[in-house]
PDB file of C-alpha atoms in Angstrom:
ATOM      1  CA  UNK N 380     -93.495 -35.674 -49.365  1.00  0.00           C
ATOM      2  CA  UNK N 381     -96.829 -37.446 -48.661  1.00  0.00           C
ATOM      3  CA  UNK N 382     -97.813 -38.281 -44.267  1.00  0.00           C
ATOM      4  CA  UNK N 383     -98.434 -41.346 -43.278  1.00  0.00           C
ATOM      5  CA  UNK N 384    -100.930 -41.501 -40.437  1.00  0.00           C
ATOM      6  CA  UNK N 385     -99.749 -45.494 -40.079  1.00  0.00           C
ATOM      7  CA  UNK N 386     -98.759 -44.819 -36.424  1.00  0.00           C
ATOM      8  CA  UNK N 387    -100.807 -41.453 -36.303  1.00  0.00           C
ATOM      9  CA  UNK N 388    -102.949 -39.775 -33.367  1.00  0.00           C
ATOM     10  CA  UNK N 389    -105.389 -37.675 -35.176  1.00  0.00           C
ATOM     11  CA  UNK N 390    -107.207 -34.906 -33.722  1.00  0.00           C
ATOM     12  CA  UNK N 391    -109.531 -33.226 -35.497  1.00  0.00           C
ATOM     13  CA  UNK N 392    -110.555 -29.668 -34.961  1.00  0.00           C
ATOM     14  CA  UNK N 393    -114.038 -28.480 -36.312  1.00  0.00           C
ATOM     15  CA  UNK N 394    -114.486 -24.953 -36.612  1.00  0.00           C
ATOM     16  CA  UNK N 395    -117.059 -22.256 -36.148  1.00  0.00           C
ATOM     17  CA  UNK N 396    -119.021 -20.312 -38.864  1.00  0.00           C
ATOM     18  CA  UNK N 397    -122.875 -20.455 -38.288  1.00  0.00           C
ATOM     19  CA  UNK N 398    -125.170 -23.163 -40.850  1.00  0.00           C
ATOM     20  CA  UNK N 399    -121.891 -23.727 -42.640  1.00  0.00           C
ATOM     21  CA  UNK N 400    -120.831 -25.981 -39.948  1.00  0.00           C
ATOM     22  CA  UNK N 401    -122.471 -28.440 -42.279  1.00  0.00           C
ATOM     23  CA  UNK N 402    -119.176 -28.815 -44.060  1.00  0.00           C
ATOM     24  CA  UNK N 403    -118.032 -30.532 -41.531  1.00  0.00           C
ATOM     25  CA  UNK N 404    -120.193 -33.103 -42.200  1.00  0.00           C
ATOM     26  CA  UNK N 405    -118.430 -33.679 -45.874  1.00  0.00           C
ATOM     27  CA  UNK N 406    -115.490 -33.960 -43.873  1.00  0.00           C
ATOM     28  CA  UNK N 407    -116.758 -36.471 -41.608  1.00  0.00           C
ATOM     29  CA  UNK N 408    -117.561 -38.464 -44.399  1.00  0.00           C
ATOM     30  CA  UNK N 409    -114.549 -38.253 -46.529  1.00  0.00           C
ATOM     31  CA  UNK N 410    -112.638 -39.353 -43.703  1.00  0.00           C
ATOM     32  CA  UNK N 411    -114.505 -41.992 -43.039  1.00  0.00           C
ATOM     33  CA  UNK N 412    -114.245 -43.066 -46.606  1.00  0.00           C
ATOM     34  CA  UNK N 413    -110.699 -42.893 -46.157  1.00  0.00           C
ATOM     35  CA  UNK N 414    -110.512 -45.102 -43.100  1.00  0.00           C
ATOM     36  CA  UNK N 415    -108.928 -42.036 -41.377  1.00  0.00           C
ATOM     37  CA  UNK N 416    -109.440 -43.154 -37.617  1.00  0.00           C
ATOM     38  CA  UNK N 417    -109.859 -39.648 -35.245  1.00  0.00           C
ATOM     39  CA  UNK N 418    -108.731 -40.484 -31.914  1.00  0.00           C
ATOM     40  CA  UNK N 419    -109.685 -36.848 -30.649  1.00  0.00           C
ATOM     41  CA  UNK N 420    -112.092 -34.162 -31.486  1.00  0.00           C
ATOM     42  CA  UNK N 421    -112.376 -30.214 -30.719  1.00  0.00           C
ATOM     43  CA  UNK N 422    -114.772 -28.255 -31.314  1.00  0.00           C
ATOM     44  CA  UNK N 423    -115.683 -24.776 -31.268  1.00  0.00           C
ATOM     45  CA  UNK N 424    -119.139 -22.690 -31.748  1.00  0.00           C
ATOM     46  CA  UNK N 425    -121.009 -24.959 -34.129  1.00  0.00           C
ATOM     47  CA  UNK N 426    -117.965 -27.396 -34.565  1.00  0.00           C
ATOM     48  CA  UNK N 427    -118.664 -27.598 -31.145  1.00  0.00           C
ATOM     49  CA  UNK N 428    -122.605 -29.121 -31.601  1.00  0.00           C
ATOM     50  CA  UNK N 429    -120.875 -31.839 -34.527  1.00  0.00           C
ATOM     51  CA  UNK N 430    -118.015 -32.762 -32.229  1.00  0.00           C
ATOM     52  CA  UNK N 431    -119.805 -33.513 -29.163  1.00  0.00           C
ATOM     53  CA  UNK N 432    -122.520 -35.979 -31.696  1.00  0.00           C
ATOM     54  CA  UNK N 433    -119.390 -37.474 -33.293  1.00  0.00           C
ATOM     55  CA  UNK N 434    -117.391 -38.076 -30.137  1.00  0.00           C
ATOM     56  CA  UNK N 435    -120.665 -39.963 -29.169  1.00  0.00           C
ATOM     57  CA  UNK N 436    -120.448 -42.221 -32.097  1.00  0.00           C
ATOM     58  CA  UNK N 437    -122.595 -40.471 -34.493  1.00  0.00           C
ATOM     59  CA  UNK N 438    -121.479 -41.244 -38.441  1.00  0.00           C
ATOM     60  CA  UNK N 439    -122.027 -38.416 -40.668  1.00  0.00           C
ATOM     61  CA  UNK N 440    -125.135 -39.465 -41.782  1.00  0.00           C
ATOM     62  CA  UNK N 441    -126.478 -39.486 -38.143  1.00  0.00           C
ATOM     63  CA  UNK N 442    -125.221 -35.711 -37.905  1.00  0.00           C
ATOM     64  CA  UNK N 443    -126.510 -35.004 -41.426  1.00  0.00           C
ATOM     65  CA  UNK N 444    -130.483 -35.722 -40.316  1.00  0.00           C
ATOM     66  CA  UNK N 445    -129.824 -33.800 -36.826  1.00  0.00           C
ATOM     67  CA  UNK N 446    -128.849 -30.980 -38.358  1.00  0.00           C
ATOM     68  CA  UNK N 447    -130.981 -30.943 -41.414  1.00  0.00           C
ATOM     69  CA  UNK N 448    -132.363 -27.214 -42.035  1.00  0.00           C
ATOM     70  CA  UNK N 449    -130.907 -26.465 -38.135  1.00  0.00           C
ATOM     71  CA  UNK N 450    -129.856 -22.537 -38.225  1.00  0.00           C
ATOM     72  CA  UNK N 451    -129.968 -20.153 -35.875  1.00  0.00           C
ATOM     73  CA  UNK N 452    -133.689 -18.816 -35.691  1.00  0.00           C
ATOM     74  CA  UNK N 453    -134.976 -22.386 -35.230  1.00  0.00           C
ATOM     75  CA  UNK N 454    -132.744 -23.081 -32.718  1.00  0.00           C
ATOM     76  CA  UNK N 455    -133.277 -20.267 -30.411  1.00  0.00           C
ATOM     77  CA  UNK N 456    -136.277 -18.616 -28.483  1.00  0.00           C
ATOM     78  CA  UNK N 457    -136.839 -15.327 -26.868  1.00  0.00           C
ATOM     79  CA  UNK N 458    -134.854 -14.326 -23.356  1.00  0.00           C
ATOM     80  CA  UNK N 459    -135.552 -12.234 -20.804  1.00  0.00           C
ATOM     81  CA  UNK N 460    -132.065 -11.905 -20.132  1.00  0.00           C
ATOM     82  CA  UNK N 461    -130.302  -8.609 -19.792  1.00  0.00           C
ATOM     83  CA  UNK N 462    -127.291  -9.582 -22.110  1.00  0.00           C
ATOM     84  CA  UNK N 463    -129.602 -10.476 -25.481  1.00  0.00           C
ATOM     85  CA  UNK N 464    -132.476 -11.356 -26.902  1.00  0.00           C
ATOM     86  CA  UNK N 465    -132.563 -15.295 -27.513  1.00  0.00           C
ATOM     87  CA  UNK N 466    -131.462 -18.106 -26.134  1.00  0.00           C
ATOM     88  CA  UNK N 467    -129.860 -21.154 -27.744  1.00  0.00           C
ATOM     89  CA  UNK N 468    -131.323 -23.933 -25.143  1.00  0.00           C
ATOM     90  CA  UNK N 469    -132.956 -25.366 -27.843  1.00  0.00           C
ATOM     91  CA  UNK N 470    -129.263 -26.619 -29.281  1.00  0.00           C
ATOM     92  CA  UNK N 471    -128.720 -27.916 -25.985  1.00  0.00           C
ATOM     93  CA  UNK N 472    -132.086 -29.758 -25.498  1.00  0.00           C
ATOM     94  CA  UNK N 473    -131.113 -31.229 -29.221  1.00  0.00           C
ATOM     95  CA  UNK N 474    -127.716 -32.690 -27.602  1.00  0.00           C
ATOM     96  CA  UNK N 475    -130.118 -33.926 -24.963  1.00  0.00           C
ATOM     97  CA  UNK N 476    -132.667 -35.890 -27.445  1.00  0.00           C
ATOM     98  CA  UNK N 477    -129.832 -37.314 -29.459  1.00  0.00           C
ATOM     99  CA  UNK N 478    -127.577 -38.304 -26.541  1.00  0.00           C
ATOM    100  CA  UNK N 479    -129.011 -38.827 -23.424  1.00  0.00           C
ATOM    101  CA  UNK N 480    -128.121 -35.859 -20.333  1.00  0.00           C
ATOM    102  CA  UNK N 481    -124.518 -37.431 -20.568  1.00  0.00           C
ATOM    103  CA  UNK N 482    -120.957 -35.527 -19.210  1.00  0.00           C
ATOM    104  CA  UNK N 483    -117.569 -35.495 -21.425  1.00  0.00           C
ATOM    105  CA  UNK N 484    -116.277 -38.572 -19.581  1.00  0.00           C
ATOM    106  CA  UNK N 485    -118.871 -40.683 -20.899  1.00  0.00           C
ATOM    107  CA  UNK N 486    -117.810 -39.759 -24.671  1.00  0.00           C
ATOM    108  CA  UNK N 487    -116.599 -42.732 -26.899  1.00  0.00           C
ATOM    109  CA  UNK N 488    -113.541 -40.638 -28.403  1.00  0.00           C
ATOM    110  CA  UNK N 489    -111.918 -37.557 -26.380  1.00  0.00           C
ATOM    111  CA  UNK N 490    -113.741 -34.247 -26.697  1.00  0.00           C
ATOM    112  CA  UNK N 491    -112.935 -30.692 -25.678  1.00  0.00           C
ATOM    113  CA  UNK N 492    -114.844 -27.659 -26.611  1.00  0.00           C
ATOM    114  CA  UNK N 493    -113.573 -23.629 -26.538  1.00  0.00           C
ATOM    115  CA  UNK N 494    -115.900 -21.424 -25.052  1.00  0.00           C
ATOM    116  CA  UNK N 495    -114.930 -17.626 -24.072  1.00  0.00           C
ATOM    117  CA  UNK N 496    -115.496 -15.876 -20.463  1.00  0.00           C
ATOM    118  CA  UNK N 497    -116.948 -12.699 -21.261  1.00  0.00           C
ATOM    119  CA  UNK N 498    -115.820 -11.399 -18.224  1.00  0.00           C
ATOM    120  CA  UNK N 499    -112.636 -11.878 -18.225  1.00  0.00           C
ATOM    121  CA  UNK N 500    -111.806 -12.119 -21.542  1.00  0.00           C
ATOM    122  CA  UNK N 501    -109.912 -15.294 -21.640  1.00  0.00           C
ATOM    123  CA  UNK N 502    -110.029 -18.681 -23.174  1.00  0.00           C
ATOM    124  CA  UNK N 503    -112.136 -21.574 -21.795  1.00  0.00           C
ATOM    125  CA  UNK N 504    -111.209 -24.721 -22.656  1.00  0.00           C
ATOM    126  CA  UNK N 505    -114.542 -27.379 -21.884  1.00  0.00           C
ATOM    127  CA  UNK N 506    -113.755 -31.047 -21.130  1.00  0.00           C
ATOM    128  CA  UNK N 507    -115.412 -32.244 -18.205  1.00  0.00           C
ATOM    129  CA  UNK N 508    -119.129 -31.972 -16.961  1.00  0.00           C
ATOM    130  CA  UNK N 509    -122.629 -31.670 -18.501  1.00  0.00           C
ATOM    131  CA  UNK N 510    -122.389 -31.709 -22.486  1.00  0.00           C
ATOM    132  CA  UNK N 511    -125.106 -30.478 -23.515  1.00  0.00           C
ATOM    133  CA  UNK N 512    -124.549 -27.046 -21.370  1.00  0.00           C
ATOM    134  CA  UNK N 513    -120.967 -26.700 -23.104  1.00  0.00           C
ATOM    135  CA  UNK N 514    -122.345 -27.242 -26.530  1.00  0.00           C
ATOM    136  CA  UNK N 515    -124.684 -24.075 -25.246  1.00  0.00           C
ATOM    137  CA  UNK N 516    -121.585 -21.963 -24.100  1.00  0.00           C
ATOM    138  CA  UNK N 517    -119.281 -22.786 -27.400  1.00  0.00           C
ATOM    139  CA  UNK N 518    -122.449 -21.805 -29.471  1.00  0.00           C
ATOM    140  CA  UNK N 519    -122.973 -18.376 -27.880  1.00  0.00           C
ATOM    141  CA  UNK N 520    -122.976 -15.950 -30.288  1.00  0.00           C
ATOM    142  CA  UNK N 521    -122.452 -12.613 -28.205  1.00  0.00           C
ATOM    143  CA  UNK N 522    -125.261 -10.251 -28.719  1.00  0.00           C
ATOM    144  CA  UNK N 523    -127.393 -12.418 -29.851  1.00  0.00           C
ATOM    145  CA  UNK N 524    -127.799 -15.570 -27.523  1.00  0.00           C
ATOM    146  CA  UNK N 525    -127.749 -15.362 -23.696  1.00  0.00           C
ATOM    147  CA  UNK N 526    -124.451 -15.945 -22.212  1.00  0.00           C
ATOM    148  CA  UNK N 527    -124.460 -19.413 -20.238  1.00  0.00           C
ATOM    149  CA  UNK N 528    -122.962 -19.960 -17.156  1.00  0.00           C
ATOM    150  CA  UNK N 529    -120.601 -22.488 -16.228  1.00  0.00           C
ATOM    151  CA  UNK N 530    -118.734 -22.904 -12.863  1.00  0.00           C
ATOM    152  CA  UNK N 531    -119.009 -18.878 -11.865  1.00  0.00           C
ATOM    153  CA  UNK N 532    -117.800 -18.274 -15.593  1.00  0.00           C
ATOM    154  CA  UNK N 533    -120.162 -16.533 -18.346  1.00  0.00           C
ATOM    155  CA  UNK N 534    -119.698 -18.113 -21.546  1.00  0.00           C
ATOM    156  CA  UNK N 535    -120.066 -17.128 -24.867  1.00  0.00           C
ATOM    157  CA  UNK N 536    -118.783 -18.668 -27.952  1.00  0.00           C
ATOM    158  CA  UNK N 537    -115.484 -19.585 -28.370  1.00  0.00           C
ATOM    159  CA  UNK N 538    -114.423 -18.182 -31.331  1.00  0.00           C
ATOM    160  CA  UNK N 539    -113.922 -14.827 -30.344  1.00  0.00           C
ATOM    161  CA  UNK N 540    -110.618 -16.619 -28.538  1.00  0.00           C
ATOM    162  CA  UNK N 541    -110.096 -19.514 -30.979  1.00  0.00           C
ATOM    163  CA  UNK N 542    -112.184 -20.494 -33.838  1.00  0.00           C
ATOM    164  CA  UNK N 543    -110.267 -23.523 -35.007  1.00  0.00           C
ATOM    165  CA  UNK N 544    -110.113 -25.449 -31.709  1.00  0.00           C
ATOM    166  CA  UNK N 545    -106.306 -26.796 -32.158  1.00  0.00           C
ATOM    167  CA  UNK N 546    -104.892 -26.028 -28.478  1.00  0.00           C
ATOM    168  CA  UNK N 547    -107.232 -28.396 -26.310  1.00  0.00           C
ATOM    169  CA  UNK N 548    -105.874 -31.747 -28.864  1.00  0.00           C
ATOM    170  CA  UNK N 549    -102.205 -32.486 -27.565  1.00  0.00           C
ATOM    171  CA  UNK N 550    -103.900 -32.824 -24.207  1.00  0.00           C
ATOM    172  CA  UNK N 551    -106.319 -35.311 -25.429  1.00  0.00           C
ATOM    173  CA  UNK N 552    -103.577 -37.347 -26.876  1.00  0.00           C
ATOM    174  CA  UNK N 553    -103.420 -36.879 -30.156  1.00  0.00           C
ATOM    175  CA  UNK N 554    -100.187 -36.051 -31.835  1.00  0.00           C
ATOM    176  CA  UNK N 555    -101.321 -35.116 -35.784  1.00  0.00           C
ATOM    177  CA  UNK N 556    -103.428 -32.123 -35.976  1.00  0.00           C
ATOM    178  CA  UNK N 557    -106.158 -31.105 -38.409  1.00  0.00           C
ATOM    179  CA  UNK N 558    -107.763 -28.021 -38.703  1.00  0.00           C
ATOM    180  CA  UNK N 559    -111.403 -27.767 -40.603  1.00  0.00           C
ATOM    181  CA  UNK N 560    -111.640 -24.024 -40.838  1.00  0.00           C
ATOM    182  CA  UNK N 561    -115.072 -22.511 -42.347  1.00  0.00           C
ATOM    183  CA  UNK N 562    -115.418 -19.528 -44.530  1.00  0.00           C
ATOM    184  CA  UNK N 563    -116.997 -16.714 -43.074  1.00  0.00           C
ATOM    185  CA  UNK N 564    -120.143 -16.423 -45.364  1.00  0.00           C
ATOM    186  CA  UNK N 565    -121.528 -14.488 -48.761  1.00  0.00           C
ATOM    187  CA  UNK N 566    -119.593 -11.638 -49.213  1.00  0.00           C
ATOM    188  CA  UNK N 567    -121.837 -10.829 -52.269  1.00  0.00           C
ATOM    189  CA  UNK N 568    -125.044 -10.078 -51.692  1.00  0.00           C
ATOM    190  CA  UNK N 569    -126.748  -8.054 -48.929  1.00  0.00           C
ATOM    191  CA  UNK N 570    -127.412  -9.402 -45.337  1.00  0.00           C
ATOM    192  CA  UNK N 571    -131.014 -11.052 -45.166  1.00  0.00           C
ATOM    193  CA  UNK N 572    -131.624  -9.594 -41.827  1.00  0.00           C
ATOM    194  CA  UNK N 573    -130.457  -8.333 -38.551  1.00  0.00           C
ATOM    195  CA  UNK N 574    -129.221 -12.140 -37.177  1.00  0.00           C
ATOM    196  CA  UNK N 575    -127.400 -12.327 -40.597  1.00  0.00           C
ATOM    197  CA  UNK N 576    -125.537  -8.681 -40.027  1.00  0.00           C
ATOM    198  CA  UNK N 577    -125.179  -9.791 -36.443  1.00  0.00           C
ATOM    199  CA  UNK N 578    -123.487 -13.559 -37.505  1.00  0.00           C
ATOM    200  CA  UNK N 579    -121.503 -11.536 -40.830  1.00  0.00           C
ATOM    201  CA  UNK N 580    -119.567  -9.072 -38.070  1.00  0.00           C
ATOM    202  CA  UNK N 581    -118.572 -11.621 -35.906  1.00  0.00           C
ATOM    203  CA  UNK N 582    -117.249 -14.107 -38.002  1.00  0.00           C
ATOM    204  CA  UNK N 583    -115.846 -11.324 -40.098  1.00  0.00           C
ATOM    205  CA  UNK N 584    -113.837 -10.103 -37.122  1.00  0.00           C
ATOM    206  CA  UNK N 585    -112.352 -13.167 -36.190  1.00  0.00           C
ATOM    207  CA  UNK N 586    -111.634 -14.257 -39.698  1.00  0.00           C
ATOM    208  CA  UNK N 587    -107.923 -13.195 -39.564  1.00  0.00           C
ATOM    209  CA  UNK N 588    -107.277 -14.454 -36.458  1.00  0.00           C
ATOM    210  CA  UNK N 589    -108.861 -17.902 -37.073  1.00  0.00           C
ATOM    211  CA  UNK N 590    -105.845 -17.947 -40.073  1.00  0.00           C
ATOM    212  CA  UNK N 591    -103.179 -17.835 -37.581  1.00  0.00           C
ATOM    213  CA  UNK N 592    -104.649 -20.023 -35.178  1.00  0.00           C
ATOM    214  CA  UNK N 593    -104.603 -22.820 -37.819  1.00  0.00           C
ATOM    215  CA  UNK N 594    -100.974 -22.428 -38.348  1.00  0.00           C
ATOM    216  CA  UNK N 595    -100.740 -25.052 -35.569  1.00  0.00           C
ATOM    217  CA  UNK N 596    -102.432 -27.992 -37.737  1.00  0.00           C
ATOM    218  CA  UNK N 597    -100.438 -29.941 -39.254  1.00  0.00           C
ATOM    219  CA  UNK N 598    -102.761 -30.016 -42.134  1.00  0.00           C
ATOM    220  CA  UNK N 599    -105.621 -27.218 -42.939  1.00  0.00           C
ATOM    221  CA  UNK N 600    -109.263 -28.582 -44.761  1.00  0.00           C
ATOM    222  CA  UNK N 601    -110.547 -24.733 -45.759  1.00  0.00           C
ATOM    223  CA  UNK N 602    -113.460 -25.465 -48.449  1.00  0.00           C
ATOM    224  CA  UNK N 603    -114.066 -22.476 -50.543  1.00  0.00           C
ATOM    225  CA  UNK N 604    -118.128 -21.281 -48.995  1.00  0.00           C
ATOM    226  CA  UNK N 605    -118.152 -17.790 -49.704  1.00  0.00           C
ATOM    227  CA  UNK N 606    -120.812 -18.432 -51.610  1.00  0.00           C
ATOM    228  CA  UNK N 607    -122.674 -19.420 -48.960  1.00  0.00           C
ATOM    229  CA  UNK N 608    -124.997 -17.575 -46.495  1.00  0.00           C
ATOM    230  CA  UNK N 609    -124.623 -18.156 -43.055  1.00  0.00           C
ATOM    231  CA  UNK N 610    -128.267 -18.555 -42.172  1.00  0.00           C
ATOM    232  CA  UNK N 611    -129.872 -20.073 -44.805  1.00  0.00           C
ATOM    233  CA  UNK N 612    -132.103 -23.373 -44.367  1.00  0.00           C
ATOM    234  CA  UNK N 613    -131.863 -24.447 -48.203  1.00  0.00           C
ATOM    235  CA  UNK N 614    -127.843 -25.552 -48.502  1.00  0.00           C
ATOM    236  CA  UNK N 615    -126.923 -28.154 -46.117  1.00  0.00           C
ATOM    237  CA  UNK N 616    -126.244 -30.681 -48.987  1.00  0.00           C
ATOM    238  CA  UNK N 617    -124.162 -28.181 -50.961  1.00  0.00           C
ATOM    239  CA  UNK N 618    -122.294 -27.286 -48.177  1.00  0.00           C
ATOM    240  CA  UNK N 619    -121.675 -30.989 -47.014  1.00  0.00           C
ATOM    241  CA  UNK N 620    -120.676 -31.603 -50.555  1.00  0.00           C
ATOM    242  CA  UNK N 621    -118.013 -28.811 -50.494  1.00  0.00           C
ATOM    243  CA  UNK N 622    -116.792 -29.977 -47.418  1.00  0.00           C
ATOM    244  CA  UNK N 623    -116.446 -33.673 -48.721  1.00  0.00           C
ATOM    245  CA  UNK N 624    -114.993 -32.527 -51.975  1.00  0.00           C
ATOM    246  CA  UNK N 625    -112.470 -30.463 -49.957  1.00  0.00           C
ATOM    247  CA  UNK N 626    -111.464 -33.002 -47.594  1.00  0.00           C
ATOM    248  CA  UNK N 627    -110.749 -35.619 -50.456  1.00  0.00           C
ATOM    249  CA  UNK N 628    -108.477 -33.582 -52.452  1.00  0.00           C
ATOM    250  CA  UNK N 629    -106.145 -32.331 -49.364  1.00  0.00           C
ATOM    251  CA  UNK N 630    -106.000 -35.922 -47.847  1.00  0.00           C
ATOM    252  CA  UNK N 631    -105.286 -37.202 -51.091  1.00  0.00           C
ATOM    253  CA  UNK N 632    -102.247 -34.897 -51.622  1.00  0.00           C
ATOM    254  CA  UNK N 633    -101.227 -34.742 -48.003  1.00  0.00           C
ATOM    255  CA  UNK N 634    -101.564 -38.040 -47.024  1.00  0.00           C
ATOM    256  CA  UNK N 635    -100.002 -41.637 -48.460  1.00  0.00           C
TER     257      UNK N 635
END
């Protein structure tokens, strides 16, 4: 039996999972092909960078030239800090060219991020305050970018506590769920450095918890990237593609 989203509160969840966060620009597109209105968006890690430009009325192909050969050497510098060896300011100063120093009230549709609290160990949930500095904390890859902190909490990213943002979109009103989950990378060849072993473990680790997070969606856009590296500059239209291609074929057997 096909959904109708007639009467329909979509949220939209974008996941983490390093440069193939450009999928989720496929989805933004097929979506907007499909006149799917998103009254809420989520997102976590580098769903969290997309979200925050889309909830600020960014199209897809606004996001598409931001993030055109973005990965994670480019967007990082050296640290001094104690806790790793780069920093990740320079996604934050890129929230800051495209959007102005703005704060989550001042979005155009609801926005939450997930960020962790490495102290503690618990669950973050980012919806109020300086964007650009949240985008920072969601993005934190632990061990490799300095933790950021955020009202006496140290962030890191948030998928170590949910990679598939789904929890923060009830509260932002929206009452039909979906998930954009990302593959976790090339499983067949070897890792092209240390920030690729670094990015593989992670996302390999929370891999089967991100599955039963998504269980809470009411619908689930997984495109097929294992063919994909997670660092590489040279796929961001393959990936978008994937995403798109995805998107269209669940809606259209989902959704009337």
């Amino acid at each position: 039996m096909k959904i109708s989203l007639q009467e329909k509160k979509v949220g939209l969840a974008l996941g983490g999972g390093g440069v193939l966060g450009a999928a989720h620009i496929g989805v933004l597109k097929a979506l907007n092909e499909l006149n799917v209105s998103i009254h809420a968006v989520a997102g976590t890690s580098i769903g969290a960078l997309i979200a925050s430009l889309f909830a600020f009325e960014k199209d897809w192909q606004d996001i598409e030239g931001v993030l055109t050969d973005l990965n994670w050497l480019n967007a990082s510098e050296l640290s001094l800090s104690q806790y790793a060896v780069l920093s990740n300011k320079k996604l934050g100063d890129l929230i800051t060219q495209n959007l102005g120093e703005v704060s989550f009230e001042e979005a155009k549709i609801p926005l939450a991020m997930v960020a962790t609290d490495i102290s503690k160990g618990q669950k973050v949930i980012l919806k109020n305050g300086d964007v650009s500095n949240a985008v920072m904390a969601s993005t934190c890859v632990p061990g490799i970018f300095e933790p950021i902190q955020i009202q006496e909490r140290l962030l890191v990213d948030g998928g170590i506590v949910e990679n598939v943002p789904i929890s923060p979109l009830r509260d932002l009103g929206a009452n039909f769920l979906i998930g954009v989950a990302l593959g976790s990378g090339s499983t067949r060849d070897k890792p092209e450095n240390v920030i690729d072993v670094l990015l593989r473990s992670f996302y390999f680790t929370i891999e089967t918890a991100t599955r039963l997070r998504t269980k809470d969606a009411d619908l689930v856009i997984a495109p097929d990237l294992a063919s994909f590296s997670l660092i590489s500059t040279h796929q961001t239209g393959a990936l978008i593609q994937a995403g798109y291609a995805e998107t269209r074929k669940i809606l259209s057997q989902n959704l009337a």
